[in-house]
C-alpha cells in the first residue's frame, strides 16, 4: 500500500454516492466467499503447482488463487456492476458508486500450497480508496475458512457473526486482559531483510506474552481475535486484501484495529482489546521504520 498521512480510517474516505444496504452487501460478501471457498477446496488439484512468484521466491501464486479471484470478479460484476474492484492477483478496477470490493482469493496461500487447513477467502466492501493507507474502511465483509466450514461476517453498525454448521452466533470480545496473559498471533513477510527484524520484534515480545501463534493467514488471525481464540494479532507488511475482511469483524465484535496511528497500514497492523493494542504498539514502535515508529 502507498502511505499517506495517518487519518482516522474512512475519515478522508469518499462516502458512497448512494446509501448502500450494508446488510445486503454483507450477504453478497458471504455468497461470494462461499462460492470461492467451494472452488478452491473442491477443485484443488492433488498436487498444487506454483504458477508464479511475486516479491520473492517464497511469495507464491497458484492457479487456484487466480481462478478464485476470477470467480469473485465475475460474481461481483454481475451483482454490483458499477462498484470498484481490487484483488491480490491483479484485479483492479475503479467504480462509480463509492464502494470498492477488496478480495483476497486465497489468504494463506503457502498453507494452501502445502495442504495445511489455515487458509481463507476474504471479500470486503469498502468506502474510500483502499490503495491509499488511511483513506478507506470496510463496511461489509465475509471471511471463510472453507476447511473448517466457518464464515465470519459483519457490516458496519450491524455486529459481527460466526456462521457454522447451520447456526449463526454473534461475536463479542470479552473483558480486557493484560499483555502478559495474552495469546498473540502474528505473521512474517516474504523478504529476508523484513523477516530478520520481524524476528527481533517477536523475540522481544516472547517473554512478555502468554505465547505466540503463527497460523499463516491474516484474515483468519483477525477473525480469531474477534472470536476470542487469540487475544491480539499484529503484523507488518500486510496489504488491503489481507486486512479488509477481518478488520471489520474485529471492530464489530468490540475490538480495535489500528496501525501506529488510527488506521492499519502496510507498516503495522494490530488488533485486539484497546489496552492490549496500546501495549503491543509501544513494544513494536521501536522496531518499525522511522517514519512509522
Ligand atoms: C499471507 C498473510 C499472512 C502473512 C503471510 C502472507 P497471502 O498472505 O495473510 O498474515 O503472514 O506471510 O502474506 O500471501 O497468503 O495472501
Short mmCIF file of N, CA, C and O in Angstrom, two decimals, residues 10-75:
data_model
loop_
_atom_site.label_atom_id
_atom_site.label_comp_id
_atom_site.label_asym_id
_atom_site.label_seq_id
_atom_site.Cartn_x
_atom_site.Cartn_y
_atom_site.Cartn_z
N UNK A 10 -11.31 5.95 7.10
CA UNK A 10 -12.56 6.35 6.49
C UNK A 10 -12.85 7.82 6.63
O UNK A 10 -13.70 8.36 5.93
N UNK A 11 -12.08 8.51 7.52
CA UNK A 11 -12.40 9.94 7.71
C UNK A 11 -12.25 10.70 6.40
O UNK A 11 -13.04 11.54 6.05
N UNK A 12 -11.16 10.36 5.66
CA UNK A 12 -10.98 11.09 4.39
C UNK A 12 -11.59 10.27 3.24
O UNK A 12 -11.43 10.59 2.10
N UNK A 13 -12.25 9.16 3.58
CA UNK A 13 -12.73 8.29 2.51
C UNK A 13 -13.98 8.90 1.91
O UNK A 13 -14.85 9.39 2.61
N UNK A 14 -14.04 8.80 0.59
CA UNK A 14 -15.24 9.28 -0.09
C UNK A 14 -16.38 8.36 0.31
O UNK A 14 -16.25 7.14 0.30
N UNK A 15 -17.48 8.94 0.70
CA UNK A 15 -18.61 8.12 1.09
C UNK A 15 -19.33 7.66 -0.17
O UNK A 15 -19.24 8.32 -1.22
N UNK A 16 -20.05 6.52 -0.08
CA UNK A 16 -20.77 6.04 -1.28
C UNK A 16 -21.73 7.12 -1.79
O UNK A 16 -22.27 7.91 -1.03
N UNK A 17 -21.92 7.08 -3.10
CA UNK A 17 -22.81 8.07 -3.72
C UNK A 17 -24.24 7.85 -3.27
O UNK A 17 -24.99 8.77 -3.04
N UNK A 18 -24.62 6.58 -3.12
CA UNK A 18 -25.94 6.34 -2.57
C UNK A 18 -25.72 5.62 -1.24
O UNK A 18 -24.66 5.13 -0.96
N UNK A 19 -26.70 5.59 -0.37
CA UNK A 19 -26.55 4.89 0.91
C UNK A 19 -26.83 3.42 0.68
O UNK A 19 -27.99 3.03 0.49
N UNK A 20 -25.76 2.58 0.66
CA UNK A 20 -25.98 1.18 0.34
C UNK A 20 -26.65 0.44 1.50
O UNK A 20 -26.55 0.85 2.66
N UNK A 21 -27.30 -0.64 1.17
CA UNK A 21 -27.89 -1.53 2.18
C UNK A 21 -26.75 -2.43 2.65
O UNK A 21 -26.41 -3.42 1.99
N UNK A 22 -26.14 -2.07 3.78
CA UNK A 22 -24.94 -2.78 4.23
C UNK A 22 -25.23 -4.24 4.56
O UNK A 22 -24.38 -5.11 4.36
N UNK A 23 -26.42 -4.52 5.05
CA UNK A 23 -26.77 -5.92 5.34
C UNK A 23 -26.80 -6.73 4.04
O UNK A 23 -26.35 -7.88 3.99
N UNK A 24 -27.30 -6.10 2.98
CA UNK A 24 -27.35 -6.79 1.68
C UNK A 24 -25.93 -6.99 1.14
O UNK A 24 -25.61 -8.05 0.58
N UNK A 25 -25.06 -6.00 1.35
CA UNK A 25 -23.67 -6.15 0.91
C UNK A 25 -22.97 -7.27 1.70
O UNK A 25 -22.18 -8.04 1.15
N UNK A 26 -23.29 -7.39 2.98
CA UNK A 26 -22.72 -8.48 3.79
C UNK A 26 -23.16 -9.84 3.24
O UNK A 26 -22.36 -10.77 3.10
N UNK A 27 -24.44 -9.93 2.88
CA UNK A 27 -24.94 -11.20 2.34
C UNK A 27 -24.25 -11.53 1.01
O UNK A 27 -23.89 -12.68 0.76
N UNK A 28 -24.02 -10.52 0.19
CA UNK A 28 -23.33 -10.75 -1.08
C UNK A 28 -21.88 -11.18 -0.82
O UNK A 28 -21.38 -12.13 -1.46
N UNK A 29 -21.25 -10.55 0.17
CA UNK A 29 -19.86 -10.95 0.51
C UNK A 29 -19.82 -12.41 0.96
O UNK A 29 -18.93 -13.17 0.56
N UNK A 30 -20.81 -12.82 1.75
CA UNK A 30 -20.88 -14.21 2.20
C UNK A 30 -21.05 -15.15 1.01
O UNK A 30 -20.37 -16.17 0.88
N UNK A 31 -21.95 -14.77 0.09
CA UNK A 31 -22.22 -15.61 -1.08
C UNK A 31 -20.95 -15.78 -1.93
O UNK A 31 -20.59 -16.89 -2.34
N UNK A 32 -20.24 -14.70 -2.15
CA UNK A 32 -19.02 -14.77 -2.97
C UNK A 32 -17.93 -15.56 -2.25
O UNK A 32 -17.28 -16.43 -2.84
N UNK A 33 -17.77 -15.32 -0.95
CA UNK A 33 -16.74 -16.04 -0.19
C UNK A 33 -17.03 -17.54 -0.19
O UNK A 33 -16.12 -18.37 -0.37
N UNK A 34 -18.31 -17.90 -0.01
CA UNK A 34 -18.65 -19.32 0.00
C UNK A 34 -18.38 -19.97 -1.36
O UNK A 34 -17.81 -21.07 -1.45
N UNK A 35 -18.73 -19.27 -2.45
CA UNK A 35 -18.52 -19.82 -3.79
C UNK A 35 -17.02 -20.01 -4.06
O UNK A 35 -16.60 -21.07 -4.55
N UNK A 36 -16.22 -19.04 -3.71
CA UNK A 36 -14.76 -19.14 -3.92
C UNK A 36 -14.17 -20.21 -3.00
O UNK A 36 -13.29 -20.98 -3.41
N UNK A 37 -14.70 -20.30 -1.77
CA UNK A 37 -14.23 -21.33 -0.84
C UNK A 37 -14.50 -22.73 -1.37
O UNK A 37 -13.64 -23.62 -1.30
N UNK A 38 -15.71 -22.91 -1.94
CA UNK A 38 -16.04 -24.22 -2.53
C UNK A 38 -15.08 -24.53 -3.68
O UNK A 38 -14.54 -25.64 -3.79
N UNK A 39 -14.84 -23.55 -4.53
CA UNK A 39 -13.97 -23.76 -5.69
C UNK A 39 -12.59 -24.22 -5.27
O UNK A 39 -12.08 -25.23 -5.78
N UNK A 40 -11.97 -23.50 -4.34
CA UNK A 40 -10.55 -23.80 -4.03
C UNK A 40 -10.41 -25.11 -3.26
O UNK A 40 -9.34 -25.73 -3.29
N UNK A 41 -11.47 -25.57 -2.62
CA UNK A 41 -11.40 -26.86 -1.93
C UNK A 41 -11.77 -28.00 -2.89
O UNK A 41 -11.03 -28.96 -3.07
N UNK A 42 -12.93 -27.87 -3.56
CA UNK A 42 -13.43 -28.98 -4.38
C UNK A 42 -12.59 -29.19 -5.63
O UNK A 42 -12.51 -30.30 -6.16
N UNK A 43 -11.95 -28.13 -6.13
CA UNK A 43 -11.17 -28.28 -7.38
C UNK A 43 -9.67 -28.17 -7.12
O UNK A 43 -8.89 -27.96 -8.06
N UNK A 44 -9.29 -28.30 -5.83
CA UNK A 44 -7.85 -28.27 -5.53
C UNK A 44 -7.19 -29.49 -6.17
O UNK A 44 -7.60 -30.62 -5.94
N UNK A 45 -6.18 -29.29 -7.01
CA UNK A 45 -5.50 -30.44 -7.61
C UNK A 45 -4.78 -31.26 -6.51
O UNK A 45 -4.41 -30.69 -5.48
N UNK A 46 -4.56 -32.50 -6.78
CA UNK A 46 -3.84 -33.33 -5.79
C UNK A 46 -2.46 -32.70 -5.50
O UNK A 46 -2.03 -32.58 -4.38
N UNK A 47 -1.83 -32.26 -6.59
CA UNK A 47 -0.54 -31.58 -6.40
C UNK A 47 -0.70 -30.14 -6.89
O UNK A 47 -0.95 -29.92 -8.09
N UNK A 48 -0.59 -29.18 -5.99
CA UNK A 48 -0.75 -27.77 -6.36
C UNK A 48 0.59 -27.24 -6.85
O UNK A 48 1.61 -27.35 -6.17
N UNK A 49 0.60 -26.71 -8.07
CA UNK A 49 1.83 -26.14 -8.63
C UNK A 49 1.90 -24.64 -8.34
O UNK A 49 0.88 -23.97 -8.25
N UNK A 50 3.13 -24.15 -8.25
CA UNK A 50 3.36 -22.71 -8.17
C UNK A 50 3.26 -22.15 -9.58
O UNK A 50 4.01 -22.53 -10.47
N UNK A 51 2.30 -21.25 -9.79
CA UNK A 51 2.12 -20.67 -11.14
C UNK A 51 3.06 -19.49 -11.35
O UNK A 51 3.50 -19.20 -12.46
N UNK A 52 3.38 -18.78 -10.24
CA UNK A 52 4.27 -17.62 -10.36
C UNK A 52 4.73 -17.23 -8.96
O UNK A 52 4.19 -17.71 -7.96
N UNK A 53 5.76 -16.36 -8.90
CA UNK A 53 6.17 -15.80 -7.62
C UNK A 53 6.09 -14.28 -7.74
O UNK A 53 6.10 -13.72 -8.84
N UNK A 54 6.02 -13.58 -6.58
CA UNK A 54 5.85 -12.13 -6.60
C UNK A 54 7.06 -11.43 -5.98
O UNK A 54 8.08 -11.27 -6.62
N UNK A 55 7.03 -11.12 -4.70
CA UNK A 55 8.11 -10.30 -4.11
C UNK A 55 9.35 -11.12 -3.78
O UNK A 55 10.40 -10.56 -3.52
N UNK A 56 9.23 -12.42 -3.75
CA UNK A 56 10.39 -13.28 -3.51
C UNK A 56 10.05 -14.68 -3.98
O UNK A 56 8.91 -14.98 -4.32
N UNK A 57 11.05 -15.57 -3.96
CA UNK A 57 10.84 -16.93 -4.45
C UNK A 57 9.83 -17.70 -3.60
O UNK A 57 9.24 -18.69 -4.04
N UNK A 58 9.61 -17.20 -2.36
CA UNK A 58 8.65 -17.91 -1.49
C UNK A 58 7.28 -17.23 -1.46
O UNK A 58 6.37 -17.69 -0.78
N UNK A 59 7.14 -16.10 -2.18
CA UNK A 59 5.85 -15.39 -2.25
C UNK A 59 5.11 -15.91 -3.48
O UNK A 59 5.22 -15.36 -4.57
N UNK A 60 4.34 -16.99 -3.30
CA UNK A 60 3.86 -17.76 -4.46
C UNK A 60 2.41 -17.45 -4.81
O UNK A 60 1.62 -16.99 -3.99
N UNK A 61 2.09 -17.73 -6.06
CA UNK A 61 0.72 -17.66 -6.58
C UNK A 61 0.41 -19.02 -7.20
O UNK A 61 1.26 -19.58 -7.91
N UNK A 62 -0.78 -19.55 -6.95
CA UNK A 62 -1.19 -20.78 -7.61
C UNK A 62 -2.29 -20.47 -8.62
O UNK A 62 -2.91 -19.39 -8.57
N UNK A 63 -2.56 -21.41 -9.48
CA UNK A 63 -3.64 -21.25 -10.45
C UNK A 63 -4.96 -21.08 -9.72
O UNK A 63 -5.86 -20.37 -10.18
N UNK A 64 -5.10 -21.68 -8.54
CA UNK A 64 -6.36 -21.58 -7.80
C UNK A 64 -6.55 -20.19 -7.21
O UNK A 64 -7.68 -19.72 -7.08
N UNK A 65 -5.43 -19.50 -6.86
CA UNK A 65 -5.57 -18.10 -6.45
C UNK A 65 -6.24 -17.30 -7.58
O UNK A 65 -7.16 -16.52 -7.38
N UNK A 66 -5.72 -17.54 -8.79
CA UNK A 66 -6.21 -16.80 -9.96
C UNK A 66 -7.65 -17.18 -10.30
O UNK A 66 -8.48 -16.32 -10.61
N UNK A 67 -7.97 -18.45 -10.20
CA UNK A 67 -9.35 -18.89 -10.52
C UNK A 67 -10.33 -18.37 -9.48
O UNK A 67 -11.45 -17.96 -9.81
N UNK A 68 -9.89 -18.36 -8.22
CA UNK A 68 -10.77 -17.84 -7.17
C UNK A 68 -11.04 -16.35 -7.37
O UNK A 68 -12.19 -15.89 -7.26
N UNK A 69 -10.01 -15.60 -7.72
CA UNK A 69 -10.20 -14.16 -7.94
C UNK A 69 -11.08 -13.92 -9.16
O UNK A 69 -11.94 -13.03 -9.16
N UNK A 70 -10.92 -14.73 -10.21
CA UNK A 70 -11.75 -14.58 -11.41
C UNK A 70 -13.22 -14.86 -11.09
O UNK A 70 -14.13 -14.17 -11.57
N UNK A 71 -13.47 -15.85 -10.24
CA UNK A 71 -14.86 -16.15 -9.85
C UNK A 71 -15.45 -15.01 -9.04
O UNK A 71 -16.58 -14.56 -9.28
N UNK A 72 -14.66 -14.48 -8.09
CA UNK A 72 -15.16 -13.35 -7.29
C UNK A 72 -15.47 -12.16 -8.19
O UNK A 72 -16.52 -11.52 -8.06
N UNK A 73 -14.59 -11.89 -9.14
CA UNK A 73 -14.80 -10.76 -10.06
C UNK A 73 -16.09 -10.94 -10.84
O UNK A 73 -16.93 -10.04 -10.94
N UNK A 74 -16.29 -12.15 -11.39
CA UNK A 74 -17.50 -12.40 -12.21
C UNK A 74 -18.76 -12.23 -11.38
O UNK A 74 -19.74 -11.59 -11.83
N UNK A 75 -18.77 -12.74 -10.16
CA UNK A 75 -19.98 -12.64 -9.31
C UNK A 75 -20.25 -11.20 -8.92
O UNK A 75 -21.39 -10.72 -8.95
#
